[in-house]
mmCIF file with all atom_site columns, C-alpha atoms in Angstrom:
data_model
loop_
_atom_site.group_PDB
_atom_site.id
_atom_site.type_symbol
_atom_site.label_atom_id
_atom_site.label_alt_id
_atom_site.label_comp_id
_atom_site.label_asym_id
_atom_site.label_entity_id
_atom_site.label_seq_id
_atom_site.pdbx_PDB_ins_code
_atom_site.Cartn_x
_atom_site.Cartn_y
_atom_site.Cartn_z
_atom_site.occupancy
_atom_site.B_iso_or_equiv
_atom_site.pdbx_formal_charge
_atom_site.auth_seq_id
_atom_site.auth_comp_id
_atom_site.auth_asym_id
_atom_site.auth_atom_id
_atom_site.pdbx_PDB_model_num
ATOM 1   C CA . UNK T 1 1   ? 90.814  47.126  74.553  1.00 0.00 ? 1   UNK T CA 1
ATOM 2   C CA . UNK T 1 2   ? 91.227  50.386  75.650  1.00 0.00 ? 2   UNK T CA 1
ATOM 3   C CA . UNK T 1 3   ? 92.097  53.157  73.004  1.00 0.00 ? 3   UNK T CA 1
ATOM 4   C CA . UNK T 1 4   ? 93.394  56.890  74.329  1.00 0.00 ? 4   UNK T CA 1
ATOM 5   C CA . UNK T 1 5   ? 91.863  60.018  73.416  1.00 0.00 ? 5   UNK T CA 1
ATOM 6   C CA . UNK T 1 6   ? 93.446  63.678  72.255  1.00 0.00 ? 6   UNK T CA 1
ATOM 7   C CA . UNK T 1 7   ? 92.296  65.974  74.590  1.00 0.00 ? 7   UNK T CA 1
ATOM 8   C CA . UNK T 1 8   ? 92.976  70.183  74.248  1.00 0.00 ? 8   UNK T CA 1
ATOM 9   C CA . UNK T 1 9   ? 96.249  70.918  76.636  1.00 0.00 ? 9   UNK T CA 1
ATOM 10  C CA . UNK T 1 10  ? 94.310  73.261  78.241  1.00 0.00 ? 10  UNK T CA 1
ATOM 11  C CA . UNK T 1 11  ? 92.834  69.435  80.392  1.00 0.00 ? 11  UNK T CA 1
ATOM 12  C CA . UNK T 1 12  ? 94.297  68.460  83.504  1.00 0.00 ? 12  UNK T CA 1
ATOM 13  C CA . UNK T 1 13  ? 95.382  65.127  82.632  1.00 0.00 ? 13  UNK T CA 1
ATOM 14  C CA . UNK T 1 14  ? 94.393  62.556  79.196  1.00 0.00 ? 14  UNK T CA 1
ATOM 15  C CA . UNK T 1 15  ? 90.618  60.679  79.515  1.00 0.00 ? 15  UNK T CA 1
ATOM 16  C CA . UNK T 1 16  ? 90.630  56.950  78.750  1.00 0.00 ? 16  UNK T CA 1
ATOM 17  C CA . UNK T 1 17  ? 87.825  55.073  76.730  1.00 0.00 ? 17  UNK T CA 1
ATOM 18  C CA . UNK T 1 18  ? 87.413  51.560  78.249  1.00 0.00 ? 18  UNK T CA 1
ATOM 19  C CA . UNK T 1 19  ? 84.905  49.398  76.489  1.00 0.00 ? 19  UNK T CA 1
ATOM 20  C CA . UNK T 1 20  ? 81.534  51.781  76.792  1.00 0.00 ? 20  UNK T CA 1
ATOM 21  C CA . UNK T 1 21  ? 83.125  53.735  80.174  1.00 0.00 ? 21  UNK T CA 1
ATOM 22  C CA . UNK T 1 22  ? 84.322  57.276  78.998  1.00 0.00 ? 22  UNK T CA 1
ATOM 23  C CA . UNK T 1 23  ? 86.001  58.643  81.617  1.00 0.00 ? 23  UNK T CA 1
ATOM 24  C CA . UNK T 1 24  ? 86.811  63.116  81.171  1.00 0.00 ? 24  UNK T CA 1
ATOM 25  C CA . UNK T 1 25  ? 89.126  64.407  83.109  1.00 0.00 ? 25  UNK T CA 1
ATOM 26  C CA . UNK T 1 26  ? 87.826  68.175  84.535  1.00 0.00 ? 26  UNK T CA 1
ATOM 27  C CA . UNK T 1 27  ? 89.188  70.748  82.611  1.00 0.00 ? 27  UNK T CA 1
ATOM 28  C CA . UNK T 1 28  ? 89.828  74.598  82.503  1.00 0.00 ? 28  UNK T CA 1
ATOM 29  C CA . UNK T 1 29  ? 89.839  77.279  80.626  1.00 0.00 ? 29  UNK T CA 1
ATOM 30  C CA . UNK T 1 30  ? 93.867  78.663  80.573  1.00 0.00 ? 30  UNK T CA 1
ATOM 31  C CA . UNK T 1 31  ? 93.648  81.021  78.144  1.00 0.00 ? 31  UNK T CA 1
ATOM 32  C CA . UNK T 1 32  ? 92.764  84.702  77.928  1.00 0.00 ? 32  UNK T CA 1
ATOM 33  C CA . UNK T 1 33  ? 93.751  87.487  80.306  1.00 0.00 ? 33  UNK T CA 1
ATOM 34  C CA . UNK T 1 34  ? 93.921  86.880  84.163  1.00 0.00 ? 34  UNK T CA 1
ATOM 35  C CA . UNK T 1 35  ? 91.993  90.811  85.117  1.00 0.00 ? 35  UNK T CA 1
ATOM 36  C CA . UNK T 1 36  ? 92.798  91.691  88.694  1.00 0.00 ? 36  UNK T CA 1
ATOM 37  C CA . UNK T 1 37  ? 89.795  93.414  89.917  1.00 0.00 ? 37  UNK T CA 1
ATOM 38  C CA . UNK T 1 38  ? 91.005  96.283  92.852  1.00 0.00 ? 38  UNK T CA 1
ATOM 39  C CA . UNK T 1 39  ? 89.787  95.875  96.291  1.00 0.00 ? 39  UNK T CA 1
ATOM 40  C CA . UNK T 1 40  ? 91.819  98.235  98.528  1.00 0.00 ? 40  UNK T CA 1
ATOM 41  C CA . UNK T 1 41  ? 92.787  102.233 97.799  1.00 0.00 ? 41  UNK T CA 1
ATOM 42  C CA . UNK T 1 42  ? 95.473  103.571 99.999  1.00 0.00 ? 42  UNK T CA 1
ATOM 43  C CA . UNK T 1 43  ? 97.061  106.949 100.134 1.00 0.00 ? 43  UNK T CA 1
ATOM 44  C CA . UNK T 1 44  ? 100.633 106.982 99.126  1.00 0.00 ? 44  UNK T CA 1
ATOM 45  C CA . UNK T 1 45  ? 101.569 110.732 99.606  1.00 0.00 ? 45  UNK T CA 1
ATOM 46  C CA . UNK T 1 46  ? 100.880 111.438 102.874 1.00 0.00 ? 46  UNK T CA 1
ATOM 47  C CA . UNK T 1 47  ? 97.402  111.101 104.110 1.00 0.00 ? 47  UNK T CA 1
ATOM 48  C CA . UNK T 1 48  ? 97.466  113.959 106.738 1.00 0.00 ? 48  UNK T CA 1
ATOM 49  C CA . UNK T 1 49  ? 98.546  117.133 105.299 1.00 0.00 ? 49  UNK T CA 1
ATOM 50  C CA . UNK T 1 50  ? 99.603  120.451 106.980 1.00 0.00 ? 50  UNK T CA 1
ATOM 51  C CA . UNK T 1 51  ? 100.310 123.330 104.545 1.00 0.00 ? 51  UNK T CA 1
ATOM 52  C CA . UNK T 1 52  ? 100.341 126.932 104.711 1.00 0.00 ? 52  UNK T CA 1
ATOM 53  C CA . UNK T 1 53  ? 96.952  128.186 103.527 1.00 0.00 ? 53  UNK T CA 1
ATOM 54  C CA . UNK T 1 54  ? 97.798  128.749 99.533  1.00 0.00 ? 54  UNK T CA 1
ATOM 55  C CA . UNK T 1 55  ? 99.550  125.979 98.607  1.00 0.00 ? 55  UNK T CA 1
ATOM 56  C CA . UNK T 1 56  ? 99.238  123.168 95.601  1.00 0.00 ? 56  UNK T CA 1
ATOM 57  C CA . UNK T 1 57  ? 99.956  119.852 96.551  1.00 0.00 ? 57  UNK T CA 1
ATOM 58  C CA . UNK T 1 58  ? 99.594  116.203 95.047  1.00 0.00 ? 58  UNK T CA 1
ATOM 59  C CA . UNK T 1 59  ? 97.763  113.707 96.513  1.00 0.00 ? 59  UNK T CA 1
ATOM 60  C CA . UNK T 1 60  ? 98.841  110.648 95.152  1.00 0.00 ? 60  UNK T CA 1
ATOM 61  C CA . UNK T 1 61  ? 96.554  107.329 95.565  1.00 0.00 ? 61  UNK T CA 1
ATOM 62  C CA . UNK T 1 62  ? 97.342  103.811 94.142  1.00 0.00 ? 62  UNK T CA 1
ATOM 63  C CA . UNK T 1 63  ? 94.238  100.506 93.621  1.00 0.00 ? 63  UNK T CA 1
ATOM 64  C CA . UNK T 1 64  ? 95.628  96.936  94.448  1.00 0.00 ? 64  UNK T CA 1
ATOM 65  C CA . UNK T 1 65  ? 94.392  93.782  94.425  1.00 0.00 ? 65  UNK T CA 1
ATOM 66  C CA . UNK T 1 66  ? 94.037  91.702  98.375  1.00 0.00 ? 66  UNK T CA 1
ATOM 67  C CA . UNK T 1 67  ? 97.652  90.568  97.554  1.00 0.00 ? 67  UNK T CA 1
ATOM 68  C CA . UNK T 1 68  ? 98.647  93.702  96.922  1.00 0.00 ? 68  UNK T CA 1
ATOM 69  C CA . UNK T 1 69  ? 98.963  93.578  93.346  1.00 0.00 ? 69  UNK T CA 1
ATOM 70  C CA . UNK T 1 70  ? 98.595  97.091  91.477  1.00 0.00 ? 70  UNK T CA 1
ATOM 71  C CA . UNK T 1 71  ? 95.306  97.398  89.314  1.00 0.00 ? 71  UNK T CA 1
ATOM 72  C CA . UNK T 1 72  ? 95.647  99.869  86.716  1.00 0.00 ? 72  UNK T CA 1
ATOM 73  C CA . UNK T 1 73  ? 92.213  101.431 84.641  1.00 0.00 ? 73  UNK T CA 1
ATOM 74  C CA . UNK T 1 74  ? 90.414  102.212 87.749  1.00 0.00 ? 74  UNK T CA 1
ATOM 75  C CA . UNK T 1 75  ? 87.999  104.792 87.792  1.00 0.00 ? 75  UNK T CA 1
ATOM 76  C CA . UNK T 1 76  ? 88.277  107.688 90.553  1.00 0.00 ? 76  UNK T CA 1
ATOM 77  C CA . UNK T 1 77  ? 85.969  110.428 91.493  1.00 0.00 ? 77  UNK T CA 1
ATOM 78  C CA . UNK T 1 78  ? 87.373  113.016 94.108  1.00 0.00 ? 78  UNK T CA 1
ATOM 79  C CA . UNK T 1 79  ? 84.877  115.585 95.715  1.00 0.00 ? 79  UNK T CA 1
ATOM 80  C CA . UNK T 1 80  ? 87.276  118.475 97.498  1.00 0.00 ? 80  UNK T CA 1
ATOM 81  C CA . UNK T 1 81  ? 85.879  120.617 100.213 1.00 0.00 ? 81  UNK T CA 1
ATOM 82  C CA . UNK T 1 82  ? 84.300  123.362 99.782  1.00 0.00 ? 82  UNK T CA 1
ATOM 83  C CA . UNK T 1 83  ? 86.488  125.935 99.939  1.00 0.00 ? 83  UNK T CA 1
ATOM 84  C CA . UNK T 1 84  ? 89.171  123.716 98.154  1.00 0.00 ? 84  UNK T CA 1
ATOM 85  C CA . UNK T 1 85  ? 89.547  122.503 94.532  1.00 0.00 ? 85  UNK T CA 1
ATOM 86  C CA . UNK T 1 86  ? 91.249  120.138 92.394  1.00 0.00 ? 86  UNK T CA 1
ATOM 87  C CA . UNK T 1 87  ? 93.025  121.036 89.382  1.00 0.00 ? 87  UNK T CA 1
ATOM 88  C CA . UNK T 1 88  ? 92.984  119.150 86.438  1.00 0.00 ? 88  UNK T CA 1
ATOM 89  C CA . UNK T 1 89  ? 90.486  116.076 85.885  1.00 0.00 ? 89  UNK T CA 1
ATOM 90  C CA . UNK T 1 90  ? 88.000  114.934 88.932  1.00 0.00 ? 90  UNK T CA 1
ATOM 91  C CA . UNK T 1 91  ? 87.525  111.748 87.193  1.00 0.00 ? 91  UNK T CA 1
ATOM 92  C CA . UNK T 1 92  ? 90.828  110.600 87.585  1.00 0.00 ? 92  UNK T CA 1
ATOM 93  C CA . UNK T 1 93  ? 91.678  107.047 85.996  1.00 0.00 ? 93  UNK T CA 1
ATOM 94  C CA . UNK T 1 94  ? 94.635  104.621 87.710  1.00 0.00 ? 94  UNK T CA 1
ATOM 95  C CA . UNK T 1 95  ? 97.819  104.025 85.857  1.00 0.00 ? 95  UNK T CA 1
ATOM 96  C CA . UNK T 1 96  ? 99.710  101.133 85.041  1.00 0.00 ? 96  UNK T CA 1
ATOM 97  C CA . UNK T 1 97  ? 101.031 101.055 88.457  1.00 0.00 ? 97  UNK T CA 1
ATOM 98  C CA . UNK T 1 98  ? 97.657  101.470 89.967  1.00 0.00 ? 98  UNK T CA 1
ATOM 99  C CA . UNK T 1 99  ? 98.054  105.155 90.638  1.00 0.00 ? 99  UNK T CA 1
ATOM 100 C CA . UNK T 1 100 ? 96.727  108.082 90.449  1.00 0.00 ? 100 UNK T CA 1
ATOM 101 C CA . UNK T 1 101 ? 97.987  111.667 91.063  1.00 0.00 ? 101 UNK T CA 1
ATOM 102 C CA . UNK T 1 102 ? 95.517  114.335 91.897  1.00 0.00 ? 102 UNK T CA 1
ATOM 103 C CA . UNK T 1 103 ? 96.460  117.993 92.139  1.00 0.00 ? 103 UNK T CA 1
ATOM 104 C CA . UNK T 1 104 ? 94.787  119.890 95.302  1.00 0.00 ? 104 UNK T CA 1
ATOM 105 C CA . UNK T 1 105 ? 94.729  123.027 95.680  1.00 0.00 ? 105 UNK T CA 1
ATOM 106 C CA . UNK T 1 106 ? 94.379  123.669 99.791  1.00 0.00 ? 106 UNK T CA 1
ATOM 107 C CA . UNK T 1 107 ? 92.971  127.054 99.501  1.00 0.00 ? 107 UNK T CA 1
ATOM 108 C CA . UNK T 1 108 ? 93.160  130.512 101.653 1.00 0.00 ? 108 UNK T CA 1
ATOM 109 C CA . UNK T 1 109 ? 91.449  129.608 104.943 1.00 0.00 ? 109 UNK T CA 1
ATOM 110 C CA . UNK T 1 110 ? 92.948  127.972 107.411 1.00 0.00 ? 110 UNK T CA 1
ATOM 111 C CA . UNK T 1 111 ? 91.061  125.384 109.367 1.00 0.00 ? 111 UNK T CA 1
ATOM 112 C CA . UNK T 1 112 ? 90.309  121.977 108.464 1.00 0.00 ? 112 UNK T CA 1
ATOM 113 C CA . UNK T 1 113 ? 90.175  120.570 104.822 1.00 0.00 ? 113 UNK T CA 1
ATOM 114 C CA . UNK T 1 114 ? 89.252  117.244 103.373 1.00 0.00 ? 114 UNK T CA 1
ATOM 115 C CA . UNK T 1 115 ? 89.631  115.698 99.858  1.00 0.00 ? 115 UNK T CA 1
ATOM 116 C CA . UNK T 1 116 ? 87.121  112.561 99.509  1.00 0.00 ? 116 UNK T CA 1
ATOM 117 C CA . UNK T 1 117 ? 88.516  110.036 96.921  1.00 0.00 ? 117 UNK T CA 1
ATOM 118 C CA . UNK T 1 118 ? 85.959  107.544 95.921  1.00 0.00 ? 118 UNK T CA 1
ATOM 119 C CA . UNK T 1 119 ? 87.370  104.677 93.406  1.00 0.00 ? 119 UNK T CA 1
ATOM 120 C CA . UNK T 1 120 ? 84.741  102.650 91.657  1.00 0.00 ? 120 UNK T CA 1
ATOM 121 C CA . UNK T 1 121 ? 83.532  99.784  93.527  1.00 0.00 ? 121 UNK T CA 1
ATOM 122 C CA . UNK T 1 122 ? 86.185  100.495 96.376  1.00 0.00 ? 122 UNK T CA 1
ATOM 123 C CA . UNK T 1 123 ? 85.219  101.852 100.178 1.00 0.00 ? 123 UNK T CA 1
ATOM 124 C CA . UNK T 1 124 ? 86.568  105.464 99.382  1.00 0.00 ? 124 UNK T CA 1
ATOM 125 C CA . UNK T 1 125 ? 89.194  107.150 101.698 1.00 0.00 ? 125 UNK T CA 1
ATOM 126 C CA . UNK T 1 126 ? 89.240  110.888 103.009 1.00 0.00 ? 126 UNK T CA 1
ATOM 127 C CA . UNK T 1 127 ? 92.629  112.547 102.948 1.00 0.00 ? 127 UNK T CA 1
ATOM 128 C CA . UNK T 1 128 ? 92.477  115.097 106.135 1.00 0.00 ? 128 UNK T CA 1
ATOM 129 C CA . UNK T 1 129 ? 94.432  118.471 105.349 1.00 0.00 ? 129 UNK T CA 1
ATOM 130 C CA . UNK T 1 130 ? 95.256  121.447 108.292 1.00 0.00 ? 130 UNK T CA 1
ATOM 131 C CA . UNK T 1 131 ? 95.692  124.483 107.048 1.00 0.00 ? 131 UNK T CA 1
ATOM 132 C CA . UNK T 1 132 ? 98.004  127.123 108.953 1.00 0.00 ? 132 UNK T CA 1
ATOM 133 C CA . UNK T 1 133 ? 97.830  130.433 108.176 1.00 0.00 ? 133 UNK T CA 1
ATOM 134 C CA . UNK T 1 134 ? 100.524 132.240 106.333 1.00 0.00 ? 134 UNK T CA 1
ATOM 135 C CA . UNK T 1 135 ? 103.424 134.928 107.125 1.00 0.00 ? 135 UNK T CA 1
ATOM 136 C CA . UNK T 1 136 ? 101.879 138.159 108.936 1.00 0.00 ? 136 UNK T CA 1
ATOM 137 C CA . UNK T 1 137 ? 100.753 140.719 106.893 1.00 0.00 ? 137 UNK T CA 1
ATOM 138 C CA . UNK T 1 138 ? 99.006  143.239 108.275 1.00 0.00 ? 138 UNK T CA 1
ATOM 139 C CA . UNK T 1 139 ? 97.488  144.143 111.677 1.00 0.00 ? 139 UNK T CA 1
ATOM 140 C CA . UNK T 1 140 ? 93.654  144.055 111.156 1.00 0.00 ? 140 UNK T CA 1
ATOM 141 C CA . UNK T 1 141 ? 91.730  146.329 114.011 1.00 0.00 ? 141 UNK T CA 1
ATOM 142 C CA . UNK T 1 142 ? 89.287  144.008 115.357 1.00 0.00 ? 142 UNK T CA 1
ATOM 143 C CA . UNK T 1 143 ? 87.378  147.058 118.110 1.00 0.00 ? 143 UNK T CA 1
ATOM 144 C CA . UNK T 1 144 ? 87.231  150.127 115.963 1.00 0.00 ? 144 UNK T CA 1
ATOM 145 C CA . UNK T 1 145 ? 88.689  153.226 117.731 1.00 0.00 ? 145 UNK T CA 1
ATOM 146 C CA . UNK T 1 146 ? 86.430  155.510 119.312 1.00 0.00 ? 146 UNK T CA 1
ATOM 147 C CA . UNK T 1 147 ? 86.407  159.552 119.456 1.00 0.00 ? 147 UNK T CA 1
ATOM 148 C CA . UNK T 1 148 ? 86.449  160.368 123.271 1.00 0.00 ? 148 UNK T CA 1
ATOM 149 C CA . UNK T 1 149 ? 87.282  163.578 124.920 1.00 0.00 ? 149 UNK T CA 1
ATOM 150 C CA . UNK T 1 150 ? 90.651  163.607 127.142 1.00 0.00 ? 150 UNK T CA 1
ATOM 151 C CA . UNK T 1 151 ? 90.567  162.055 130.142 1.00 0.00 ? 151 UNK T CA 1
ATOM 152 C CA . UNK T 1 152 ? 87.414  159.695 129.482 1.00 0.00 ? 152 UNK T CA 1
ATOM 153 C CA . UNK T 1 153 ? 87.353  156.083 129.620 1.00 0.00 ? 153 UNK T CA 1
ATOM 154 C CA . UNK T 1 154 ? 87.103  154.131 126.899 1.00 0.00 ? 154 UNK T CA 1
ATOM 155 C CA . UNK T 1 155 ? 84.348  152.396 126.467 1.00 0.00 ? 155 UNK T CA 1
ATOM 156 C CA . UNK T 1 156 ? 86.147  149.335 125.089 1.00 0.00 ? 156 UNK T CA 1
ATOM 157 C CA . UNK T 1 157 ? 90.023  148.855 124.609 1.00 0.00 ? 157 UNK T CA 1
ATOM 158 C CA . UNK T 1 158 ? 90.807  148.840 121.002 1.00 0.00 ? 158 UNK T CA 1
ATOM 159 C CA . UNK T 1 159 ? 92.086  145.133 119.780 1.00 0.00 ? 159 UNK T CA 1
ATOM 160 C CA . UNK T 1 160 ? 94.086  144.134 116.778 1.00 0.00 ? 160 UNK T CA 1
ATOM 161 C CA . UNK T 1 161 ? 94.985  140.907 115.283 1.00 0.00 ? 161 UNK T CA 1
ATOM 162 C CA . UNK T 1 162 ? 97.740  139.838 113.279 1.00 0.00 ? 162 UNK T CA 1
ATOM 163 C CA . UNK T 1 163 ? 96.901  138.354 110.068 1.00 0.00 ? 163 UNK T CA 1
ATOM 164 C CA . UNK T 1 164 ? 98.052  136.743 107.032 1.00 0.00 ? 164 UNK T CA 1
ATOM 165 C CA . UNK T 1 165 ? 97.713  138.183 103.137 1.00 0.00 ? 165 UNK T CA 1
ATOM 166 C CA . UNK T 1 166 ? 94.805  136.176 103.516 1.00 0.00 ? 166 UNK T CA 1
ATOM 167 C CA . UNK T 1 167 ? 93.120  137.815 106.661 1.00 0.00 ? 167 UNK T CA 1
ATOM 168 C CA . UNK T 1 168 ? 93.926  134.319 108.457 1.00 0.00 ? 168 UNK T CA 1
ATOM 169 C CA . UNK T 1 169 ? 94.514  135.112 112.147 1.00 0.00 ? 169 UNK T CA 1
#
């Protein structure tokens, strides 16, 4: 005669004993946390920038699951370029909404920056920054004057280029 058996509720469904048969039913663990592990890193500020050389901006970047779930806890290294730097932590952890905010500062030369943000375990991303140069400022002589009597020709023509408090031209 066949008797039942108490299983855990975490089984699928309730195993039978029929005369020696025991029949289990597969079962799985339910309990504990569910840990979503990050697999993507995307920019959420803008991922081009183009400041004026000087500035501070925040480069914010967020960790989410293939479904696009936020991960939170994630470690983050960032390596600026070198004539940038980040303020504050460059070991930046992810926040509850998978986020982190990292301030950049962009520098005084204008040209090309880059911020490399490297998340553990992630393909990293490089944010690309242009820097313009700032308000005139001065006129900066670039073919220094020469002493010549009157009426002779100048060897070369004297130049000057506008520049910014930064001597960006």
């Amino acid at each position: 005669m066949p008797r039942s058996a108490v299983l855990p509720s975490r089984c699928l469904s309730a195993a039978s004993l029929v005369g020696t048969l025991v029949l289990f039913p597969a079962c799985r663990d339910t309990g504990g946390p569910n840990e979503a592990v990050a697999t993507r890193l995307e920019a959420v500020s803008i991922p081009t920038v183009i400041e004026q050389v000087g500035t501070l901006t925040t480069v914010v970047v967020r960790t989410t699951t293939p479904s696009g779930e936020a991960v939170g806890n994630v470690g983050i290294s960032v390596e600026p370029s070198a004539t940038t730097q980040v303020i504050g932590s460059l070991s930046p952890k992810t926040d509850a909404r998978g986020e982190a905010r990292i301030q950049w500062d962009l520098g005084t030369r204008s040209g090309d920056v880059t911020l490399l943000v490297k998340p553990d375990g992630i393909t990293p991303i490089t944010i690309l920054g242009v820097l313009l140069p700032g308000p005139a400022a001065a006129l900066k002589l670039e073919v220094p004057p020469q002493e010549v009597d009157m009426a002779t020709t100048i060897g070369q023509t004297p130049a000057v280029r506008v520049v910014d408090r930064y001597g960006n031209g």
